[in-house]
mmCIF file of C-alpha atoms in Angstrom:
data_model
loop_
_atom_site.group_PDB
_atom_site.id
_atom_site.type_symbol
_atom_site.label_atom_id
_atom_site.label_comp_id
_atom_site.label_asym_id
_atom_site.label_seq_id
_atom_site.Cartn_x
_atom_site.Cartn_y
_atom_site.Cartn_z
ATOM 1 C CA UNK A 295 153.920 68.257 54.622
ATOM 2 C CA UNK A 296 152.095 71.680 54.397
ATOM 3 C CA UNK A 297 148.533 71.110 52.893
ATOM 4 C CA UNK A 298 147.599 73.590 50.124
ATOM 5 C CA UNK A 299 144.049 71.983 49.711
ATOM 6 C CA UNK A 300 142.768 69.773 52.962
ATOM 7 C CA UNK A 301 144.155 72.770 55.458
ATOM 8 C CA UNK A 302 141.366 71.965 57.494
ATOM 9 C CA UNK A 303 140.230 68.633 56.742
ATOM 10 C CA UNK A 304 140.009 65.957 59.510
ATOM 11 C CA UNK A 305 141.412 62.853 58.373
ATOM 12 C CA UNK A 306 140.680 60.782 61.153
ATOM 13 C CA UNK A 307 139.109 58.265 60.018
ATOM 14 C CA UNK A 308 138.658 59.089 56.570
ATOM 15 C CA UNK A 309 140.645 55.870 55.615
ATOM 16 C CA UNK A 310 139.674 52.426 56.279
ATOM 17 C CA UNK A 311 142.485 50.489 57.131
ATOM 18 C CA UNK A 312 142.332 46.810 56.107
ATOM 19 C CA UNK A 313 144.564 43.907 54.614
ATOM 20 C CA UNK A 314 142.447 44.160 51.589
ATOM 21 C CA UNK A 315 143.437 48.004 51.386
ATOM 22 C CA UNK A 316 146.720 47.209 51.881
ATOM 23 C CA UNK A 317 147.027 44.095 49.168
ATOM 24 C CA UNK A 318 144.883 46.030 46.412
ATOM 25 C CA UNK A 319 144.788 49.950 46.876
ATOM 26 C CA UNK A 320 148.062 51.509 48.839
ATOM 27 C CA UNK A 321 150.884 51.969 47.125
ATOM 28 C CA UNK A 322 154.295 53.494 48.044
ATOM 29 C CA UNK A 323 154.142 57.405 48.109
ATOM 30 C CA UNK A 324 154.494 59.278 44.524
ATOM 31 C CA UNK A 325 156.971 61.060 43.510
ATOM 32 C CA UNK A 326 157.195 63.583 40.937
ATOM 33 C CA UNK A 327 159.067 60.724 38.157
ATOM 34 C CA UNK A 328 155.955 58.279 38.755
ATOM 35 C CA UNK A 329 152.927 61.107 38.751
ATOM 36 C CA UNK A 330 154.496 62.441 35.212
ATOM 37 C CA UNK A 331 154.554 58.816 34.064
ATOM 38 C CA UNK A 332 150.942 58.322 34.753
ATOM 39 C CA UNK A 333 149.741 61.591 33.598
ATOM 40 C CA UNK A 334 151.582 60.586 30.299
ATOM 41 C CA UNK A 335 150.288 57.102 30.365
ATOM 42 C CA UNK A 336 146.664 57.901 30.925
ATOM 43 C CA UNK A 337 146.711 61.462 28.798
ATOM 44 C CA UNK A 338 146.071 64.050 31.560
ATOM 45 C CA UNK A 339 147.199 66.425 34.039
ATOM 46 C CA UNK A 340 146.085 65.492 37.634
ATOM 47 C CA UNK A 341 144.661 67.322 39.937
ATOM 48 C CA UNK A 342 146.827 68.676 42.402
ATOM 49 C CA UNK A 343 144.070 68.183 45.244
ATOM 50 C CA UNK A 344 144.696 64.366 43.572
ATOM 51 C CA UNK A 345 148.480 64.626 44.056
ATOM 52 C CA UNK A 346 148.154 65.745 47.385
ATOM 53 C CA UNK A 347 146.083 63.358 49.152
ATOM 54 C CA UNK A 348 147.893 60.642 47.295
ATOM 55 C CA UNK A 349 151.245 62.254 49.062
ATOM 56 C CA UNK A 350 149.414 61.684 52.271
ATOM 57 C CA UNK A 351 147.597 58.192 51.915
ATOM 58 C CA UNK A 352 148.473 56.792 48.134
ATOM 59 C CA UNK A 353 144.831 54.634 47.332
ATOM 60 C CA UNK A 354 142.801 53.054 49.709
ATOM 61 C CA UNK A 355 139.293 52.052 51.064
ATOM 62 C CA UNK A 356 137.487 54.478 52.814
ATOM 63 C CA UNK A 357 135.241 55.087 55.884
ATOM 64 C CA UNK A 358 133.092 57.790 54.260
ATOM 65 C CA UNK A 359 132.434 56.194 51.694
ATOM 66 C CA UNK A 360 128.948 57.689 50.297
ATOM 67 C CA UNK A 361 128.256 61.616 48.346
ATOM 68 C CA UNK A 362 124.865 62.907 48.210
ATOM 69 C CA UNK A 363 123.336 63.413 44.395
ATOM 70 C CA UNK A 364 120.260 65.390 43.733
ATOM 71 C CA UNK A 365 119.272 62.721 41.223
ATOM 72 C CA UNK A 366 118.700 58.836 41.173
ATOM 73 C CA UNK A 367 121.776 56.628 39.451
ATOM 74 C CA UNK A 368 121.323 53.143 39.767
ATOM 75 C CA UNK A 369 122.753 52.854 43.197
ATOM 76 C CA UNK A 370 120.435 55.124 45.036
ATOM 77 C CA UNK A 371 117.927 57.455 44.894
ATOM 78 C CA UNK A 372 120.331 60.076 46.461
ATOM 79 C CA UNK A 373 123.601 58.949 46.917
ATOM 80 C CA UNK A 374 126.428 57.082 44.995
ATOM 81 C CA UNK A 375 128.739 54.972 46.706
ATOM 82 C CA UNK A 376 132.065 54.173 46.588
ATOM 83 C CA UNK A 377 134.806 51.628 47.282
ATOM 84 C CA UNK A 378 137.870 52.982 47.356
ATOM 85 C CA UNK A 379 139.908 55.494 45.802
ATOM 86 C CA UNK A 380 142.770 54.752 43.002
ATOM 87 C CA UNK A 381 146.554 55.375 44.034
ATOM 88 C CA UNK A 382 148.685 56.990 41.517
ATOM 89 C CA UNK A 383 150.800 53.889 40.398
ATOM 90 C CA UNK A 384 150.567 50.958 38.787
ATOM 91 C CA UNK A 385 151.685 48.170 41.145
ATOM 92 C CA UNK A 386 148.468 47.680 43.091
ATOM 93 C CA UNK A 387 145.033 45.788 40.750
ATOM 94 C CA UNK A 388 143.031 49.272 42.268
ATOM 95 C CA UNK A 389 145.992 51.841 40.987
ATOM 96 C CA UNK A 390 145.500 54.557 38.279
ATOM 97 C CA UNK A 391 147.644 52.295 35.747
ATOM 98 C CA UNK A 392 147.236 49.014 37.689
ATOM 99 C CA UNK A 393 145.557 46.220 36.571
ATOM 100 C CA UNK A 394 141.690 47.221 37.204
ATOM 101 C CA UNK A 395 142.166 51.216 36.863
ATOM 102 C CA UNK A 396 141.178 53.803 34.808
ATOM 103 C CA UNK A 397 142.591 52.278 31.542
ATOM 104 C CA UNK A 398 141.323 48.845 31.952
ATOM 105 C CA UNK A 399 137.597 50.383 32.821
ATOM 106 C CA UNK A 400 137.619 51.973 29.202
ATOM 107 C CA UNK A 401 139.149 48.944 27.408
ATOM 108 C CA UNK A 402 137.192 46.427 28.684
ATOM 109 C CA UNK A 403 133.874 47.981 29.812
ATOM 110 C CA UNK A 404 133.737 50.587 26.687
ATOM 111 C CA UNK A 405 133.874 53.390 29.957
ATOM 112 C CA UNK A 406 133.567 56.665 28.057
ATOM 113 C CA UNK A 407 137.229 57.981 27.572
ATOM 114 C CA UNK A 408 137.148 61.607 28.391
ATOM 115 C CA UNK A 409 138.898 61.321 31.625
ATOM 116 C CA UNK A 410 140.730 59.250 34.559
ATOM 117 C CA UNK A 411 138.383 56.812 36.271
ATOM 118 C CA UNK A 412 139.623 57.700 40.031
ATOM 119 C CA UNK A 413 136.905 55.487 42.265
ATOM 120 C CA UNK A 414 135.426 52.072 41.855
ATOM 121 C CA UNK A 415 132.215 51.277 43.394
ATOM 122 C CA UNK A 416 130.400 48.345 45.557
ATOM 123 C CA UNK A 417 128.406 47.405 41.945
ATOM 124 C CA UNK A 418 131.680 45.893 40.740
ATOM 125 C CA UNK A 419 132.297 47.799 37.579
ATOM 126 C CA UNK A 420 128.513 48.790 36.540
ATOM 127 C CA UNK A 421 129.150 52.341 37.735
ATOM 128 C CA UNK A 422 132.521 54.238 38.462
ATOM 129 C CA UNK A 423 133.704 58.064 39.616
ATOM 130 C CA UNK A 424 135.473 59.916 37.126
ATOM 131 C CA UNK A 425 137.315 62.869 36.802
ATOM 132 C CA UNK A 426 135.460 64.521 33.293
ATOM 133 C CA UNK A 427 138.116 66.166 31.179
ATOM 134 C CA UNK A 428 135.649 66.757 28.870
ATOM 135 C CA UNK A 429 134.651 70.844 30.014
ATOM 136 C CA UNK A 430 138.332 71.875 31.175
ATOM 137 C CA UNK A 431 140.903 70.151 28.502
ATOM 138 C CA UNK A 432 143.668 67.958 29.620
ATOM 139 C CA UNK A 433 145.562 70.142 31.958
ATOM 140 C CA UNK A 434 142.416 71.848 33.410
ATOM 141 C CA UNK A 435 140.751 71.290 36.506
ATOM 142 C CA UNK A 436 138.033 68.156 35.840
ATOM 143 C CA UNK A 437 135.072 67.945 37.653
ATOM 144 C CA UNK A 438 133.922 64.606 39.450
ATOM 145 C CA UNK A 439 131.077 62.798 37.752
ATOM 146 C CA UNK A 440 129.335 59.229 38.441
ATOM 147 C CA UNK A 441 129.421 57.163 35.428
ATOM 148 C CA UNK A 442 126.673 54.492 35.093
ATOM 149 C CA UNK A 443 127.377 51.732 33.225
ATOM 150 C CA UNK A 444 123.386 50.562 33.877
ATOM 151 C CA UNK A 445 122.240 53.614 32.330
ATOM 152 C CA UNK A 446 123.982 53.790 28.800
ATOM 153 C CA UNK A 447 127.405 55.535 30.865
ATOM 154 C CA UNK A 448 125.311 58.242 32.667
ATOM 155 C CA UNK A 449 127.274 61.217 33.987
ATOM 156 C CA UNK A 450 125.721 62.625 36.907
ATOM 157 C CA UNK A 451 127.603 65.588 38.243
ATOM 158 C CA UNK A 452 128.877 65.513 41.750
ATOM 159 C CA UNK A 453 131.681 67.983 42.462
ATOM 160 C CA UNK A 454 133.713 71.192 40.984
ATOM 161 C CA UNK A 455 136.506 69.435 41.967
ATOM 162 C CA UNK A 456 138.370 66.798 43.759
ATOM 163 C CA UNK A 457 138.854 68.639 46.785
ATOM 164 C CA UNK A 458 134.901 69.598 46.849
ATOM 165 C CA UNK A 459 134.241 65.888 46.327
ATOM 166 C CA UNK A 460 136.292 64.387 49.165
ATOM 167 C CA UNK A 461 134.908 66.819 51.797
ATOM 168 C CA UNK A 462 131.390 65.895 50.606
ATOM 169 C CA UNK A 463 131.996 62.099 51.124
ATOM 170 C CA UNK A 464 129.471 60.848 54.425
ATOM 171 C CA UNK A 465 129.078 57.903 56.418
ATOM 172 C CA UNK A 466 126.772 55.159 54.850
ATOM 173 C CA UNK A 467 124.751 55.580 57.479
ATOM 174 C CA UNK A 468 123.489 59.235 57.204
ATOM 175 C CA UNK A 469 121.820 57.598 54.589
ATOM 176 C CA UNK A 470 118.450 55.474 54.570
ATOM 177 C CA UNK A 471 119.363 52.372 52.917
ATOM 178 C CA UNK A 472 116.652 49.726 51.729
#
């Protein structure tokens, strides 16, 4: 597949692979049938950064699992953290449409509902990655926000974009923890 947005990413290592990955996070490939049924399910257009990492690895834990912020969220003083990122499906508990994805997060946890949650995080549900809607309109490009569920659903910008957010993600440890 010819990349249009990771030309020059290295994905070696980027995902962690693990039988909980497998069981929870990975599902089959998209195709075009099941990305238009999300989109309609969940209200908006997805990035096609999004679309084409999901082509290439659909959900999953990952390695790099930490983005710099230049303010404190309840995690960190100046990082968030996440667990994995969602596939586009709805067969797997971590999918868009699965069980524990972006729907679920703003049924259950009242999760502001201006965009798709995309990321859950090691705090199991107090804090999530979004894509925000909210600037660009449903078929615009969102940008990537941390939503704190300890802080009255915080958004604390992180990215432009999808793309800019996965090439900022960094090893836990370039980060002092404790």
């Amino acid at each position: 597949m010819e990349l249009t947005f990771f030309k020059d990413f290295d994905f070696t290592n980027f995902w962690s692979e693990c039988s909980y990955s497998s069981k929870d996070y990975i599902e089959d490939f998209p195709d075009d049938e099941i990305i238009a049924e999300v989109e309609n399910k969940l209200g908006y257009q997805l990035p096609g950064s999004y679309i084409e990492l999901m082509r290439l690895q659909n959900g999953g834990l990952v390695n790099k699992s930490c983005f710099a912020t230049t303010e404190s969220v309840s995690w960190a003083e100046d990082h968030v953290a996440i667990t994995g990122i969602m596939a586009i499906g709805k067969g797997k508990k971590y999918s868009l449409c699965g069980e524990l994805g972006s729907q679920f997060m703003i049924d259950e946890w009242g999760y502001p509902s201006d965009g798709i949650y995309i990321c859950d995080c090691p705090s199991a549900g107090h804090d999530m990655i979004l894509l925000d809607y909210s600037a660009c309109g449903k078929n615009g490009e969102p940008e990537v926000v941390h939503v704190d569920q300890e802080n009255n659903f915080k958004k604390t910008f992180l990215a432009k974009d999808f793309e800019t957010f996965i090439r900022g993600l960094r090893q836990e440890e370039e980060f002092e923890i404790g």
